[in-house]
Amino acid sequence: MFEIAVVCFLLVGLGKGDVQVGIEGIEDADMGSFVIDLTCNDAETACMHCFTVHKYGRKYLYAFELSTDSNPSLHISVSSGEQNWDMTFSQEELDEPFRQCTHLNATREVELHNQLTVEACFDNHFSAVPVPAECEQPVAVYTLKTRRSDQKIRGQQILYCLPQSS
């Protein structure tokens, strides 16, 4: 896990996103939609993408991993240094339909010291998501909705794609 975090920090430091296809503008988006290509190993058995977002005065590291080895799985983590969110989903055939969600309703959240409601889901139901031509092979959609105290709902919808074949 430490090695993955190091790789993510290196990728975040070196990588830049494109407008809309990528993460450009994700910090300002209130329910924005983004498309991100994963980076895969030569055998395409492991793919990942990492980026940071500044929200609520803090930096959050997002890491998404896809493994198609003997135990196919998807893993997403959101880390802020004080708290970490992890979701892992395993299934023999990742192209079979799935949806996994986690919900949090904290009356006084530890890090932000306010009421916080969070809904985080990832799935492979692409019929409700616009899949652009740049995304030849969608893998999963990660939807995050947060609401702090009585503020407006914020969030993102991120479509993760396998890279285009050459």
JSON list of C-alpha atoms in Angstrom, two decimals:
[
{"chain": "A", "resi": 1, "resn": "MET", "atom": "CA", "xyz": [0.00, 0.00, 0.00]},
{"chain": "A", "resi": 2, "resn": "PHE", "atom": "CA", "xyz": [2.85, 2.40, 0.80]},
{"chain": "A", "resi": 3, "resn": "GLU", "atom": "CA", "xyz": [4.36, 1.77, -2.64]},
{"chain": "A", "resi": 4, "resn": "ILE", "atom": "CA", "xyz": [1.04, 2.63, -4.31]},
{"chain": "A", "resi": 5, "resn": "ALA", "atom": "CA", "xyz": [0.84, 5.88, -2.34]},
{"chain": "A", "resi": 6, "resn": "VAL", "atom": "CA", "xyz": [4.38, 6.83, -3.41]},
{"chain": "A", "resi": 7, "resn": "VAL", "atom": "CA", "xyz": [3.57, 6.10, -7.07]},
{"chain": "A", "resi": 8, "resn": "CYS", "atom": "CA", "xyz": [0.38, 8.17, -6.78]},
{"chain": "A", "resi": 9, "resn": "PHE", "atom": "CA", "xyz": [2.20, 11.15, -5.32]},
{"chain": "A", "resi": 10, "resn": "LEU", "atom": "CA", "xyz": [4.78, 10.93, -8.12]},
{"chain": "A", "resi": 11, "resn": "LEU", "atom": "CA", "xyz": [2.08, 10.70, -10.79]},
{"chain": "A", "resi": 12, "resn": "VAL", "atom": "CA", "xyz": [0.17, 13.59, -9.25]},
{"chain": "A", "resi": 13, "resn": "GLY", "atom": "CA", "xyz": [3.30, 15.72, -9.20]},
{"chain": "A", "resi": 14, "resn": "LEU", "atom": "CA", "xyz": [4.14, 14.97, -12.82]},
{"chain": "A", "resi": 15, "resn": "GLY", "atom": "CA", "xyz": [0.74, 14.66, -14.51]},
{"chain": "A", "resi": 16, "resn": "LYS", "atom": "CA", "xyz": [-1.55, 17.35, -15.87]},
{"chain": "A", "resi": 17, "resn": "GLY", "atom": "CA", "xyz": [-5.20, 16.94, -16.87]},
{"chain": "A", "resi": 18, "resn": "ASP", "atom": "CA", "xyz": [-6.99, 18.12, -19.98]},
{"chain": "A", "resi": 19, "resn": "VAL", "atom": "CA", "xyz": [-10.12, 20.24, -19.98]},
{"chain": "A", "resi": 20, "resn": "GLN", "atom": "CA", "xyz": [-13.18, 18.06, -19.20]},
{"chain": "A", "resi": 21, "resn": "VAL", "atom": "CA", "xyz": [-11.33, 14.91, -20.30]},
{"chain": "A", "resi": 22, "resn": "GLY", "atom": "CA", "xyz": [-9.10, 14.80, -17.26]},
{"chain": "A", "resi": 23, "resn": "ILE", "atom": "CA", "xyz": [-9.37, 16.58, -13.93]},
{"chain": "A", "resi": 24, "resn": "GLU", "atom": "CA", "xyz": [-8.94, 20.23, -14.94]},
{"chain": "A", "resi": 25, "resn": "GLY", "atom": "CA", "xyz": [-11.58, 22.20, -13.06]},
{"chain": "A", "resi": 26, "resn": "ILE", "atom": "CA", "xyz": [-12.54, 19.38, -10.70]},
{"chain": "A", "resi": 27, "resn": "GLU", "atom": "CA", "xyz": [-11.89, 21.55, -7.63]},
{"chain": "A", "resi": 28, "resn": "ASP", "atom": "CA", "xyz": [-14.42, 24.14, -8.78]},
{"chain": "A", "resi": 29, "resn": "ALA", "atom": "CA", "xyz": [-17.04, 21.66, -9.91]},
{"chain": "A", "resi": 30, "resn": "ASP", "atom": "CA", "xyz": [-20.24, 21.34, -7.97]},
{"chain": "A", "resi": 31, "resn": "MET", "atom": "CA", "xyz": [-21.52, 18.06, -9.37]},
{"chain": "A", "resi": 32, "resn": "GLY", "atom": "CA", "xyz": [-19.20, 18.19, -12.39]},
{"chain": "A", "resi": 33, "resn": "SER", "atom": "CA", "xyz": [-18.49, 15.21, -14.66]},
{"chain": "A", "resi": 34, "resn": "PHE", "atom": "CA", "xyz": [-14.99, 14.15, -15.65]},
{"chain": "A", "resi": 35, "resn": "VAL", "atom": "CA", "xyz": [-13.38, 11.45, -17.80]},
{"chain": "A", "resi": 36, "resn": "ILE", "atom": "CA", "xyz": [-10.03, 9.96, -16.78]},
{"chain": "A", "resi": 37, "resn": "ASP", "atom": "CA", "xyz": [-7.87, 7.46, -18.67]},
{"chain": "A", "resi": 38, "resn": "LEU", "atom": "CA", "xyz": [-6.14, 4.87, -16.51]},
{"chain": "A", "resi": 39, "resn": "THR", "atom": "CA", "xyz": [-2.45, 4.05, -16.89]},
{"chain": "A", "resi": 40, "resn": "CYS", "atom": "CA", "xyz": [-1.84, 0.30, -17.24]},
{"chain": "A", "resi": 41, "resn": "ASN", "atom": "CA", "xyz": [1.11, -2.05, -17.02]},
{"chain": "A", "resi": 42, "resn": "ASP", "atom": "CA", "xyz": [2.27, -3.74, -20.25]},
{"chain": "A", "resi": 43, "resn": "ALA", "atom": "CA", "xyz": [0.11, -6.81, -19.63]},
{"chain": "A", "resi": 44, "resn": "GLU", "atom": "CA", "xyz": [-2.91, -4.58, -18.82]},
{"chain": "A", "resi": 45, "resn": "THR", "atom": "CA", "xyz": [-3.53, -6.60, -15.64]},
{"chain": "A", "resi": 46, "resn": "ALA", "atom": "CA", "xyz": [-3.14, -3.58, -13.36]},
{"chain": "A", "resi": 47, "resn": "CYS", "atom": "CA", "xyz": [-4.26, -0.03, -14.12]},
{"chain": "A", "resi": 48, "resn": "MET", "atom": "CA", "xyz": [-4.44, 3.09, -11.96]},
{"chain": "A", "resi": 49, "resn": "HIS", "atom": "CA", "xyz": [-4.81, 6.85, -11.83]},
{"chain": "A", "resi": 50, "resn": "CYS", "atom": "CA", "xyz": [-4.18, 9.34, -9.00]},
{"chain": "A", "resi": 51, "resn": "PHE", "atom": "CA", "xyz": [-4.91, 13.04, -8.58]},
{"chain": "A", "resi": 52, "resn": "THR", "atom": "CA", "xyz": [-5.40, 15.62, -5.84]},
{"chain": "A", "resi": 53, "resn": "VAL", "atom": "CA", "xyz": [-8.32, 17.93, -5.18]},
{"chain": "A", "resi": 54, "resn": "HIS", "atom": "CA", "xyz": [-8.50, 20.90, -2.79]},
{"chain": "A", "resi": 55, "resn": "LYS", "atom": "CA", "xyz": [-11.86, 21.03, -0.99]},
{"chain": "A", "resi": 56, "resn": "TYR", "atom": "CA", "xyz": [-12.92, 22.54, 2.31]},
{"chain": "A", "resi": 57, "resn": "GLY", "atom": "CA", "xyz": [-9.41, 23.98, 2.76]},
{"chain": "A", "resi": 58, "resn": "ARG", "atom": "CA", "xyz": [-7.73, 20.56, 2.57]},
{"chain": "A", "resi": 59, "resn": "LYS", "atom": "CA", "xyz": [-5.93, 18.51, -0.04]},
{"chain": "A", "resi": 60, "resn": "TYR", "atom": "CA", "xyz": [-7.46, 15.11, -0.91]},
{"chain": "A", "resi": 61, "resn": "LEU", "atom": "CA", "xyz": [-5.59, 12.39, -2.81]},
{"chain": "A", "resi": 62, "resn": "TYR", "atom": "CA", "xyz": [-7.80, 10.21, -5.01]},
{"chain": "A", "resi": 63, "resn": "ALA", "atom": "CA", "xyz": [-6.40, 6.85, -6.14]},
{"chain": "A", "resi": 64, "resn": "PHE", "atom": "CA", "xyz": [-8.25, 4.40, -8.40]},
{"chain": "A", "resi": 65, "resn": "GLU", "atom": "CA", "xyz": [-6.89, 0.92, -9.11]},
{"chain": "A", "resi": 66, "resn": "LEU", "atom": "CA", "xyz": [-8.12, -1.84, -11.40]},
{"chain": "A", "resi": 67, "resn": "SER", "atom": "CA", "xyz": [-6.73, -5.36, -11.14]},
{"chain": "A", "resi": 68, "resn": "THR", "atom": "CA", "xyz": [-7.67, -8.10, -13.61]},
{"chain": "A", "resi": 69, "resn": "ASP", "atom": "CA", "xyz": [-5.33, -10.79, -12.25]},
{"chain": "A", "resi": 70, "resn": "SER", "atom": "CA", "xyz": [-6.54, -13.91, -10.42]},
{"chain": "A", "resi": 71, "resn": "ASN", "atom": "CA", "xyz": [-8.90, -11.88, -8.18]},
{"chain": "A", "resi": 72, "resn": "PRO", "atom": "CA", "xyz": [-10.39, -9.10, -10.37]},
{"chain": "A", "resi": 73, "resn": "SER", "atom": "CA", "xyz": [-11.10, -6.01, -8.30]},
{"chain": "A", "resi": 74, "resn": "LEU", "atom": "CA", "xyz": [-11.62, -2.26, -8.26]},
{"chain": "A", "resi": 75, "resn": "HIS", "atom": "CA", "xyz": [-10.26, -0.12, -5.45]},
{"chain": "A", "resi": 76, "resn": "ILE", "atom": "CA", "xyz": [-10.75, 3.57, -4.81]},
{"chain": "A", "resi": 77, "resn": "SER", "atom": "CA", "xyz": [-9.32, 5.55, -1.94]},
{"chain": "A", "resi": 78, "resn": "VAL", "atom": "CA", "xyz": [-9.63, 9.17, -0.90]},
{"chain": "A", "resi": 79, "resn": "SER", "atom": "CA", "xyz": [-7.03, 10.33, 1.62]},
{"chain": "A", "resi": 80, "resn": "SER", "atom": "CA", "xyz": [-6.68, 13.68, 3.35]},
{"chain": "A", "resi": 81, "resn": "GLY", "atom": "CA", "xyz": [-3.91, 12.90, 5.81]},
{"chain": "A", "resi": 82, "resn": "GLU", "atom": "CA", "xyz": [-6.31, 12.82, 8.75]},
{"chain": "A", "resi": 83, "resn": "GLN", "atom": "CA", "xyz": [-8.91, 10.44, 7.33]},
{"chain": "A", "resi": 84, "resn": "ASN", "atom": "CA", "xyz": [-8.90, 7.79, 4.64]},
{"chain": "A", "resi": 85, "resn": "TRP", "atom": "CA", "xyz": [-11.84, 6.41, 2.68]},
{"chain": "A", "resi": 86, "resn": "ASP", "atom": "CA", "xyz": [-11.43, 3.05, 0.98]},
{"chain": "A", "resi": 87, "resn": "MET", "atom": "CA", "xyz": [-13.83, 1.10, -1.20]},
{"chain": "A", "resi": 88, "resn": "THR", "atom": "CA", "xyz": [-12.84, -2.24, -2.73]},
{"chain": "A", "resi": 89, "resn": "PHE", "atom": "CA", "xyz": [-15.03, -4.38, -4.94]},
{"chain": "A", "resi": 90, "resn": "SER", "atom": "CA", "xyz": [-14.15, -7.88, -6.18]},
{"chain": "A", "resi": 91, "resn": "GLN", "atom": "CA", "xyz": [-16.06, -9.89, -8.75]},
{"chain": "A", "resi": 92, "resn": "GLU", "atom": "CA", "xyz": [-15.06, -12.72, -11.10]},
{"chain": "A", "resi": 93, "resn": "GLU", "atom": "CA", "xyz": [-16.26, -10.82, -14.17]},
{"chain": "A", "resi": 94, "resn": "LEU", "atom": "CA", "xyz": [-15.91, -7.06, -13.76]},
{"chain": "A", "resi": 95, "resn": "ASP", "atom": "CA", "xyz": [-18.05, -6.44, -16.83]},
{"chain": "A", "resi": 96, "resn": "GLU", "atom": "CA", "xyz": [-21.04, -7.99, -15.01]},
{"chain": "A", "resi": 97, "resn": "PRO", "atom": "CA", "xyz": [-23.27, -5.24, -13.54]},
{"chain": "A", "resi": 98, "resn": "PHE", "atom": "CA", "xyz": [-22.32, -3.95, -10.08]},
{"chain": "A", "resi": 99, "resn": "ARG", "atom": "CA", "xyz": [-22.97, -0.99, -7.80]},
{"chain": "A", "resi": 100, "resn": "GLN", "atom": "CA", "xyz": [-21.34, -0.39, -4.43]},
{"chain": "A", "resi": 101, "resn": "CYS", "atom": "CA", "xyz": [-22.04, 2.59, -2.18]},
{"chain": "A", "resi": 102, "resn": "THR", "atom": "CA", "xyz": [-21.03, 3.87, 1.20]},
{"chain": "A", "resi": 103, "resn": "HIS", "atom": "CA", "xyz": [-22.92, 6.50, 3.17]},
{"chain": "A", "resi": 104, "resn": "LEU", "atom": "CA", "xyz": [-21.87, 8.71, 6.07]},
{"chain": "A", "resi": 105, "resn": "ASN", "atom": "CA", "xyz": [-24.04, 11.02, 8.12]},
{"chain": "A", "resi": 106, "resn": "ALA", "atom": "CA", "xyz": [-21.88, 12.59, 10.83]},
{"chain": "A", "resi": 107, "resn": "THR", "atom": "CA", "xyz": [-23.41, 15.12, 13.21]},
{"chain": "A", "resi": 108, "resn": "ARG", "atom": "CA", "xyz": [-19.94, 16.55, 13.91]},
{"chain": "A", "resi": 109, "resn": "GLU", "atom": "CA", "xyz": [-17.31, 15.29, 11.47]},
{"chain": "A", "resi": 110, "resn": "VAL", "atom": "CA", "xyz": [-13.84, 14.85, 13.02]},
{"chain": "A", "resi": 111, "resn": "GLU", "atom": "CA", "xyz": [-11.81, 16.71, 10.39]},
{"chain": "A", "resi": 112, "resn": "LEU", "atom": "CA", "xyz": [-14.14, 19.55, 9.38]},
{"chain": "A", "resi": 113, "resn": "HIS", "atom": "CA", "xyz": [-15.90, 20.01, 12.75]},
{"chain": "A", "resi": 114, "resn": "ASN", "atom": "CA", "xyz": [-19.31, 20.37, 11.09]},
{"chain": "A", "resi": 115, "resn": "GLN", "atom": "CA", "xyz": [-22.19, 18.16, 10.15]},
{"chain": "A", "resi": 116, "resn": "LEU", "atom": "CA", "xyz": [-21.23, 16.20, 7.05]},
{"chain": "A", "resi": 117, "resn": "THR", "atom": "CA", "xyz": [-23.25, 13.93, 4.79]},
{"chain": "A", "resi": 118, "resn": "VAL", "atom": "CA", "xyz": [-21.40, 11.84, 2.19]},
{"chain": "A", "resi": 119, "resn": "GLU", "atom": "CA", "xyz": [-22.58, 9.39, -0.44]},
{"chain": "A", "resi": 120, "resn": "ALA", "atom": "CA", "xyz": [-19.87, 7.66, -2.47]},
{"chain": "A", "resi": 121, "resn": "CYS", "atom": "CA", "xyz": [-20.73, 5.02, -5.09]},
{"chain": "A", "resi": 122, "resn": "PHE", "atom": "CA", "xyz": [-18.98, 3.24, -7.87]},
{"chain": "A", "resi": 123, "resn": "ASP", "atom": "CA", "xyz": [-20.60, 1.12, -10.53]},
{"chain": "A", "resi": 124, "resn": "ASN", "atom": "CA", "xyz": [-20.51, 0.09, -14.16]},
{"chain": "A", "resi": 125, "resn": "HIS", "atom": "CA", "xyz": [-23.97, 1.31, -15.23]},
{"chain": "A", "resi": 126, "resn": "PHE", "atom": "CA", "xyz": [-23.02, 3.55, -18.15]},
{"chain": "A", "resi": 127, "resn": "SER", "atom": "CA", "xyz": [-26.51, 4.08, -19.60]},
{"chain": "A", "resi": 128, "resn": "ALA", "atom": "CA", "xyz": [-27.07, 7.11, -17.35]},
{"chain": "A", "resi": 129, "resn": "VAL", "atom": "CA", "xyz": [-23.59, 8.53, -17.96]},
{"chain": "A", "resi": 130, "resn": "PRO", "atom": "CA", "xyz": [-22.49, 10.31, -21.13]},
{"chain": "A", "resi": 131, "resn": "VAL", "atom": "CA", "xyz": [-19.54, 8.26, -22.43]},
{"chain": "A", "resi": 132, "resn": "PRO", "atom": "CA", "xyz": [-17.50, 10.40, -24.87]},
{"chain": "A", "resi": 133, "resn": "ALA", "atom": "CA", "xyz": [-15.75, 8.97, -27.93]},
{"chain": "A", "resi": 134, "resn": "GLU", "atom": "CA", "xyz": [-12.39, 9.39, -26.15]},
{"chain": "A", "resi": 135, "resn": "CYS", "atom": "CA", "xyz": [-13.47, 6.63, -23.75]},
{"chain": "A", "resi": 136, "resn": "GLU", "atom": "CA", "xyz": [-13.41, 3.47, -25.85]},
{"chain": "A", "resi": 137, "resn": "GLN", "atom": "CA", "xyz": [-13.68, 1.13, -22.87]},
{"chain": "A", "resi": 138, "resn": "PRO", "atom": "CA", "xyz": [-15.34, 2.51, -19.71]},
{"chain": "A", "resi": 139, "resn": "VAL", "atom": "CA", "xyz": [-14.46, 0.64, -16.51]},
{"chain": "A", "resi": 140, "resn": "ALA", "atom": "CA", "xyz": [-16.35, 2.33, -13.68]},
{"chain": "A", "resi": 141, "resn": "VAL", "atom": "CA", "xyz": [-18.11, 5.51, -12.61]},
{"chain": "A", "resi": 142, "resn": "TYR", "atom": "CA", "xyz": [-17.32, 7.01, -9.20]},
{"chain": "A", "resi": 143, "resn": "THR", "atom": "CA", "xyz": [-19.97, 9.39, -7.90]},
{"chain": "A", "resi": 144, "resn": "LEU", "atom": "CA", "xyz": [-19.31, 11.47, -4.79]},
{"chain": "A", "resi": 145, "resn": "LYS", "atom": "CA", "xyz": [-21.88, 13.78, -3.20]},
{"chain": "A", "resi": 146, "resn": "THR", "atom": "CA", "xyz": [-21.08, 15.73, -0.03]},
{"chain": "A", "resi": 147, "resn": "ARG", "atom": "CA", "xyz": [-22.99, 18.26, 2.00]},
{"chain": "A", "resi": 148, "resn": "ARG", "atom": "CA", "xyz": [-21.37, 20.16, 4.85]},
{"chain": "A", "resi": 149, "resn": "SER", "atom": "CA", "xyz": [-23.76, 21.66, 7.44]},
{"chain": "A", "resi": 150, "resn": "ASP", "atom": "CA", "xyz": [-26.44, 23.55, 5.52]},
{"chain": "A", "resi": 151, "resn": "GLN", "atom": "CA", "xyz": [-24.28, 24.35, 2.48]},
{"chain": "A", "resi": 152, "resn": "LYS", "atom": "CA", "xyz": [-25.18, 23.28, -1.04]},
{"chain": "A", "resi": 153, "resn": "ILE", "atom": "CA", "xyz": [-24.44, 19.76, -2.24]},
{"chain": "A", "resi": 154, "resn": "ARG", "atom": "CA", "xyz": [-21.02, 19.36, -3.88]},
{"chain": "A", "resi": 155, "resn": "GLY", "atom": "CA", "xyz": [-19.48, 16.47, -5.71]},
{"chain": "A", "resi": 156, "resn": "GLN", "atom": "CA", "xyz": [-18.12, 14.90, -8.81]},
{"chain": "A", "resi": 157, "resn": "GLN", "atom": "CA", "xyz": [-18.88, 12.08, -11.17]},
{"chain": "A", "resi": 158, "resn": "ILE", "atom": "CA", "xyz": [-15.71, 10.52, -12.56]},
{"chain": "A", "resi": 159, "resn": "LEU", "atom": "CA", "xyz": [-15.76, 8.07, -15.47]},
{"chain": "A", "resi": 160, "resn": "TYR", "atom": "CA", "xyz": [-12.64, 5.88, -15.50]},
{"chain": "A", "resi": 161, "resn": "CYS", "atom": "CA", "xyz": [-11.62, 4.42, -18.87]},
{"chain": "A", "resi": 162, "resn": "LEU", "atom": "CA", "xyz": [-9.01, 2.02, -20.16]},
{"chain": "A", "resi": 163, "resn": "PRO", "atom": "CA", "xyz": [-6.55, 3.83, -22.45]},
{"chain": "A", "resi": 164, "resn": "GLN", "atom": "CA", "xyz": [-7.25, 3.89, -26.17]},
{"chain": "A", "resi": 165, "resn": "SER", "atom": "CA", "xyz": [-5.67, 1.08, -28.13]},
{"chain": "A", "resi": 166, "resn": "SER", "atom": "CA", "xyz": [-2.91, 2.16, -30.50]}
]
